[in-house]
Short mmCIF file of N, CA and C in Angstrom, two decimals:
data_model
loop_
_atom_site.label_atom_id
_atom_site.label_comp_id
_atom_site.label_asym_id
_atom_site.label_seq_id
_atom_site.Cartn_x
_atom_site.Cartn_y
_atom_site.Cartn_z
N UNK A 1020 21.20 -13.82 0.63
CA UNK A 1020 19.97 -13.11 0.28
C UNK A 1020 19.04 -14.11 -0.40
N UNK A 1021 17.91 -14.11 -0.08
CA UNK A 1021 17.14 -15.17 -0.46
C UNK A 1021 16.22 -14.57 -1.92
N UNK A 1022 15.78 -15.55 -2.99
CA UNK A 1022 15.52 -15.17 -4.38
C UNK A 1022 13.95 -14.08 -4.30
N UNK A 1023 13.60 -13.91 -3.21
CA UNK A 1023 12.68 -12.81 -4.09
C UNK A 1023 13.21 -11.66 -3.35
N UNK A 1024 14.44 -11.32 -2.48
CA UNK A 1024 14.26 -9.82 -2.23
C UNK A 1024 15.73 -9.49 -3.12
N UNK A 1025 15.90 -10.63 -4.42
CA UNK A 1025 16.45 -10.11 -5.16
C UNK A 1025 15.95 -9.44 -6.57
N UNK A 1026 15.26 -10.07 -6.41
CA UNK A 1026 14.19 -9.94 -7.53
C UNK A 1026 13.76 -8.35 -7.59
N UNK A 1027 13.63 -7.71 -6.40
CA UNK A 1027 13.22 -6.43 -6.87
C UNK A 1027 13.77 -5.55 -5.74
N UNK A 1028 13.69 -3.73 -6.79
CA UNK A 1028 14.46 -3.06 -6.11
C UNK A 1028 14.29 -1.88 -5.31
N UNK A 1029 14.65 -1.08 -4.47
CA UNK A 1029 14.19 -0.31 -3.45
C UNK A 1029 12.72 -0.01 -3.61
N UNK A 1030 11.96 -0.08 -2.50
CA UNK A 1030 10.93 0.20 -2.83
C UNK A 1030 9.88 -0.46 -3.27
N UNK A 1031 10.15 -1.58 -3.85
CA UNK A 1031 9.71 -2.83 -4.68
C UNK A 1031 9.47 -4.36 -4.40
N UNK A 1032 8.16 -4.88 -4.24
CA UNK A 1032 8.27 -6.17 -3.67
C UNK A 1032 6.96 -6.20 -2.28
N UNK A 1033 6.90 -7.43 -1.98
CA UNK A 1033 6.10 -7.77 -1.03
C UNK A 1033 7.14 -7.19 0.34
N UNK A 1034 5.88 -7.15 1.70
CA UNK A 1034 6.65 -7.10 2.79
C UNK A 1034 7.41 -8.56 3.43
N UNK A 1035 8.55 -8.32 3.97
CA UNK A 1035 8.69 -9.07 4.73
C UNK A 1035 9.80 -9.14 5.92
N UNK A 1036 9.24 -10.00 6.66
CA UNK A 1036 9.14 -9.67 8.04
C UNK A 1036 10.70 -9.34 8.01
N UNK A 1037 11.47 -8.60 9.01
CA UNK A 1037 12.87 -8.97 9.59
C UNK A 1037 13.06 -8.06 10.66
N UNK A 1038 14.03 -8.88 11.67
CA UNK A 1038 14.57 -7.98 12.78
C UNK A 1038 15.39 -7.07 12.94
N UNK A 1039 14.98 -5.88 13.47
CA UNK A 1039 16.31 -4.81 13.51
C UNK A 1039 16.22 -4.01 15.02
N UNK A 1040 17.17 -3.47 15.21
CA UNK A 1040 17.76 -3.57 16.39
C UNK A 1040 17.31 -2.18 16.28
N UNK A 1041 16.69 -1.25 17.04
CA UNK A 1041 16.30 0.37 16.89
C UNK A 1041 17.01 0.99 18.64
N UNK A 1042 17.25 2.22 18.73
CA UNK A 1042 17.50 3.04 19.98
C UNK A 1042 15.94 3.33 20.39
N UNK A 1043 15.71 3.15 21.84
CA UNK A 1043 14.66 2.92 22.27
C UNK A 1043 13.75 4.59 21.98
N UNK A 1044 14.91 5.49 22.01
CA UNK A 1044 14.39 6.67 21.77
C UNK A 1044 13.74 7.19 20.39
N UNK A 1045 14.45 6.11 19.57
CA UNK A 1045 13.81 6.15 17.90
C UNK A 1045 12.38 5.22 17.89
N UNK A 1046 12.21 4.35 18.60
CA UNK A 1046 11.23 3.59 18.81
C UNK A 1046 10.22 4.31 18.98
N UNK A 1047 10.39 5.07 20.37
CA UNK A 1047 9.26 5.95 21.25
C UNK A 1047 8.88 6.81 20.04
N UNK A 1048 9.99 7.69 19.23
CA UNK A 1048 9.45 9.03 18.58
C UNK A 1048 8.80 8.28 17.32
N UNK A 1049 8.81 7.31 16.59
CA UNK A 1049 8.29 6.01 15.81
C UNK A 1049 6.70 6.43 16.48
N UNK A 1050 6.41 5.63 17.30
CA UNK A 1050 5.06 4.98 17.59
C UNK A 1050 4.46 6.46 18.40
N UNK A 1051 5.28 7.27 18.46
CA UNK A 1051 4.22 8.47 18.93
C UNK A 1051 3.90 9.70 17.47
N UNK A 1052 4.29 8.61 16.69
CA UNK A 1052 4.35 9.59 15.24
C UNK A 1052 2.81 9.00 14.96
N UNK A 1053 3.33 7.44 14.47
CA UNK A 1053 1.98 6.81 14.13
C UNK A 1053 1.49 5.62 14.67
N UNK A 1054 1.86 5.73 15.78
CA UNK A 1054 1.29 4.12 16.33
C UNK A 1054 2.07 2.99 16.33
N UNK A 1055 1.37 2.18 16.95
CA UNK A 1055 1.98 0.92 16.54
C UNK A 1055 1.70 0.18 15.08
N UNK A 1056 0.39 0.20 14.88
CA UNK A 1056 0.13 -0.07 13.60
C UNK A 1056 0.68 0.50 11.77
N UNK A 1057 1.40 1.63 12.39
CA UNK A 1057 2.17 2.39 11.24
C UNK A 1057 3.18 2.35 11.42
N UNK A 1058 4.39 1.53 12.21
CA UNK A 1058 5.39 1.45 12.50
C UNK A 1058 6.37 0.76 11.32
N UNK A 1059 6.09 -0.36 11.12
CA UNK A 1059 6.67 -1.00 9.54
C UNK A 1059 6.72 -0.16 8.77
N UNK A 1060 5.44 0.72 8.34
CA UNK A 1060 5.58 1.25 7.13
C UNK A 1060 6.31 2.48 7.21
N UNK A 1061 6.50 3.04 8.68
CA UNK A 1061 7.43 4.15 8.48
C UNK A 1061 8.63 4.20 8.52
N UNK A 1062 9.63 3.42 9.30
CA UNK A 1062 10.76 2.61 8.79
C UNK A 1062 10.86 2.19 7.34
N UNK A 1063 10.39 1.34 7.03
CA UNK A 1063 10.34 1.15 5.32
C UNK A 1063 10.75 2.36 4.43
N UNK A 1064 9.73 3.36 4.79
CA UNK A 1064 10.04 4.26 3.80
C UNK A 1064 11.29 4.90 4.33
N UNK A 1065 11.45 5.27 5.58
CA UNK A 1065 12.68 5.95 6.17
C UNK A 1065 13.95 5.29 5.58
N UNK A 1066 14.21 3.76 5.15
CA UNK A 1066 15.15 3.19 4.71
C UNK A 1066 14.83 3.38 2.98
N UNK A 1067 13.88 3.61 2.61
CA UNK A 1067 13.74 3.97 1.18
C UNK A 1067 14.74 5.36 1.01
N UNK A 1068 13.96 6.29 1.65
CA UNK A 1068 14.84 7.51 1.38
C UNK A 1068 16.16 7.66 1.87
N UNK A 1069 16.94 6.90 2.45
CA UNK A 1069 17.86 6.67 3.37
C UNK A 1069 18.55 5.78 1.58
N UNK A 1070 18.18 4.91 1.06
CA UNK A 1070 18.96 4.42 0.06
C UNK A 1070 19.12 5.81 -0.87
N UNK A 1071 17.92 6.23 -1.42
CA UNK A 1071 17.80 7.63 -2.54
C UNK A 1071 18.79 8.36 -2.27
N UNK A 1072 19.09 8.76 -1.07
CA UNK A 1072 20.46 9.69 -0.57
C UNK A 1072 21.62 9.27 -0.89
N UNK A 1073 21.96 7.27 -0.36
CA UNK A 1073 22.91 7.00 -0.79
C UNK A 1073 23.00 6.91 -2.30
N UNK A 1074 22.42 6.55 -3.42
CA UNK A 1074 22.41 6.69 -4.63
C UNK A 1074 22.78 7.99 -5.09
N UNK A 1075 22.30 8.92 -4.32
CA UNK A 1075 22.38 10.05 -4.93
C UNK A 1075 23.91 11.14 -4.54
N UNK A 1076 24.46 11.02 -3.37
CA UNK A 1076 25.55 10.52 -2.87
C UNK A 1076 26.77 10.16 -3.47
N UNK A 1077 26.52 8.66 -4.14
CA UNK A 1077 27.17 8.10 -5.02
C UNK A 1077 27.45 8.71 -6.57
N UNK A 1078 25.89 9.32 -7.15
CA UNK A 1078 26.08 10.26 -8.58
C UNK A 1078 26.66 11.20 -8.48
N UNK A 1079 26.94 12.25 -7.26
CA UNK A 1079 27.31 13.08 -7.00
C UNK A 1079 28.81 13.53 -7.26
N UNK A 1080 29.23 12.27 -6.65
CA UNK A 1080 30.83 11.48 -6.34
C UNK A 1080 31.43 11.30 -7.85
N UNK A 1081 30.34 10.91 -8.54
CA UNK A 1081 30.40 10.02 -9.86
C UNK A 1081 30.91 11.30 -10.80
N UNK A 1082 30.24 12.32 -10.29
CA UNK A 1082 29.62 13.46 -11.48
C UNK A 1082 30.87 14.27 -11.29
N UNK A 1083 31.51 14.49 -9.82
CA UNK A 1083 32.66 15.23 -9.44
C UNK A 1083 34.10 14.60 -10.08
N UNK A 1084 33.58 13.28 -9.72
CA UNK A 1084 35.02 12.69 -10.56
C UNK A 1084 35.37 12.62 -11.90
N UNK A 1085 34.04 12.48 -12.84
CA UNK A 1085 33.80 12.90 -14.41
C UNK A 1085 34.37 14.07 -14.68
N UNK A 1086 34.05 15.26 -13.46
CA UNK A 1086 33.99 16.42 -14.06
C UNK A 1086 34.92 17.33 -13.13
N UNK A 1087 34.38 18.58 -12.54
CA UNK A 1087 35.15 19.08 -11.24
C UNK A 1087 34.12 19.06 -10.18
N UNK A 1088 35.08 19.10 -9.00
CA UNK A 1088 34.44 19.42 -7.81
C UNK A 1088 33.34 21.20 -7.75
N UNK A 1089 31.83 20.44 -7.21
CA UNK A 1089 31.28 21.69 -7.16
C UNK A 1089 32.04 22.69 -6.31
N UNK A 1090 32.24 24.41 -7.40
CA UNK A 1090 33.13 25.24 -6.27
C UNK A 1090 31.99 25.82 -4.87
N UNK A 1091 32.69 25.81 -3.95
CA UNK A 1091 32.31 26.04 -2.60
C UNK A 1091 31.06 27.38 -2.79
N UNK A 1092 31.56 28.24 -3.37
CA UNK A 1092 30.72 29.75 -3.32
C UNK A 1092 29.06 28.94 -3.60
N UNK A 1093 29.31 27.90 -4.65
CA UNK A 1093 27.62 27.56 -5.40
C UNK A 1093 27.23 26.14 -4.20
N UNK A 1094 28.10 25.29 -3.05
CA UNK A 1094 27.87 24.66 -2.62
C UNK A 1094 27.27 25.73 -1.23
N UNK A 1095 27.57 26.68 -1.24
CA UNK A 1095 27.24 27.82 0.03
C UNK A 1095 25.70 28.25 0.27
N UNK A 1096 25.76 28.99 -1.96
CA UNK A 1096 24.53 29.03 -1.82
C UNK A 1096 23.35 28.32 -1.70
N UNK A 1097 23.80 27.01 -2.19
CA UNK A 1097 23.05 25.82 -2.20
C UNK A 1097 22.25 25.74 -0.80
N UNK A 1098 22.92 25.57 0.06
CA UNK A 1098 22.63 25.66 1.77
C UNK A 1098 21.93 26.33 2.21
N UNK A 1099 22.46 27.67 1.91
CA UNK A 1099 21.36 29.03 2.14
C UNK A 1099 19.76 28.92 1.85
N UNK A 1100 19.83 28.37 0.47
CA UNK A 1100 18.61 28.15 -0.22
C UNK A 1100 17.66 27.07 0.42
N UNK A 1101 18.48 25.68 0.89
CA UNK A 1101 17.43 24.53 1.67
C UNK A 1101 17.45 25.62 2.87
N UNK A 1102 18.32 25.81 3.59
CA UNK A 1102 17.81 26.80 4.89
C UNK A 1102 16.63 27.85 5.23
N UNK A 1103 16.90 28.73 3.95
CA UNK A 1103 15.84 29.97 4.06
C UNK A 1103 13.99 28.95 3.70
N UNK A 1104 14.06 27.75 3.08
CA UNK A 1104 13.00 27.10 2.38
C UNK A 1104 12.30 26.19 3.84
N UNK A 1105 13.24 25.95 4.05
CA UNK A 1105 13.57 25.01 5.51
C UNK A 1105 12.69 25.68 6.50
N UNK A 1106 12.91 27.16 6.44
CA UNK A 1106 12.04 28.20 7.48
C UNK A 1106 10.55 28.81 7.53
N UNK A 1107 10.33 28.45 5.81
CA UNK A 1107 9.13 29.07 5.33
C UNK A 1107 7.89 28.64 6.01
N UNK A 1108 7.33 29.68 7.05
CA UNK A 1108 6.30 29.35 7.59
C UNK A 1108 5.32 28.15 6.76
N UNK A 1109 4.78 28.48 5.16
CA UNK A 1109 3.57 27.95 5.27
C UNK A 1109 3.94 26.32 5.08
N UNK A 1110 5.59 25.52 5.25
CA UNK A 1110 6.02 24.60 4.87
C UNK A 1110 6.00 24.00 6.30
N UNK A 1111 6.01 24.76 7.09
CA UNK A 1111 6.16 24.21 8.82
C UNK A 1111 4.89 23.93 9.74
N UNK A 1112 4.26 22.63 10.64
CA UNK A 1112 3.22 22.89 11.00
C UNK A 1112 3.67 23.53 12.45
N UNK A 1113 2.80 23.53 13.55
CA UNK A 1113 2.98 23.91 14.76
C UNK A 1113 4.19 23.05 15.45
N UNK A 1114 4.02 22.12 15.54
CA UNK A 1114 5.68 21.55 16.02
C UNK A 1114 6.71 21.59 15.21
N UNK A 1115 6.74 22.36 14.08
CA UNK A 1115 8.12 21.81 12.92
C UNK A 1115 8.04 21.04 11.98
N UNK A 1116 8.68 20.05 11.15
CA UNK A 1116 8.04 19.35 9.65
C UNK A 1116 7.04 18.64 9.98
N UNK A 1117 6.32 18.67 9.11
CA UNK A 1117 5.34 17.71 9.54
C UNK A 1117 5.71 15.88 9.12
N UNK A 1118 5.31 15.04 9.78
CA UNK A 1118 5.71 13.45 9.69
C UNK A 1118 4.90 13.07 8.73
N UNK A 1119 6.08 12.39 7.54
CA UNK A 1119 6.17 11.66 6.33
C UNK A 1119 4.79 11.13 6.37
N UNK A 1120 3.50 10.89 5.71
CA UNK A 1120 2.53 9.62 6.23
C UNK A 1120 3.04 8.12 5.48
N UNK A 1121 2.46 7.68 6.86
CA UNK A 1121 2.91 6.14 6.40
C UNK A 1121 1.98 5.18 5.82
N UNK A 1122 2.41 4.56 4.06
CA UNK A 1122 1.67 3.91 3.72
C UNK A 1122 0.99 3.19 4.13
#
């Protein structure tokens, strides 16, 4: 790892360039979101929130092993609740969520 993309952390820091290997079908739904010109930045953030999960993931793990495992009945309702929120018309546009904008 080279000294400045240690230097700072998710989210944090200048761009820079690197190669990654994408499914051509993630590509297409990519650049018909925002172009070609918004393509970096929507990846970027997609791997931003993609770390937040794993962090959060990890506290989760952290918090269960400190303590007890959440019981199932409150992990049930939990579900129910992103689901029924998940559905709420005025949260949905005409195709379904609407796409993240890219910095």
């Amino acid at each position: 790892m080279s000294m400045p993309e240690r230097d700072f952390g998710p989210g944090g820091g200048p761009a820079v360039k690197v190669s990654v290997s994408l499914r051509s079908g993630n590509i297409r739904a990519v650049r018909e979101r925002v172009g070609a010109r918004g393509f970096s930045a929507y990846v970027d953030a997609a791997v931003e929130r993609q770390i937040e999960r794993d962090l959060l993931e990890e506290a989760l793990e952290a918090n269960e092993a400190a303590s007890e495992p959440i019981p199932q009945e409150l992990r049930d309702e939990a579900a129910e609740l992103f689901r029924s929120l998940k559905s709420t018309p005025e949260l949905l546009e005409e195709d379904g969520w609407p796409a993240p904008e890219a910095g």
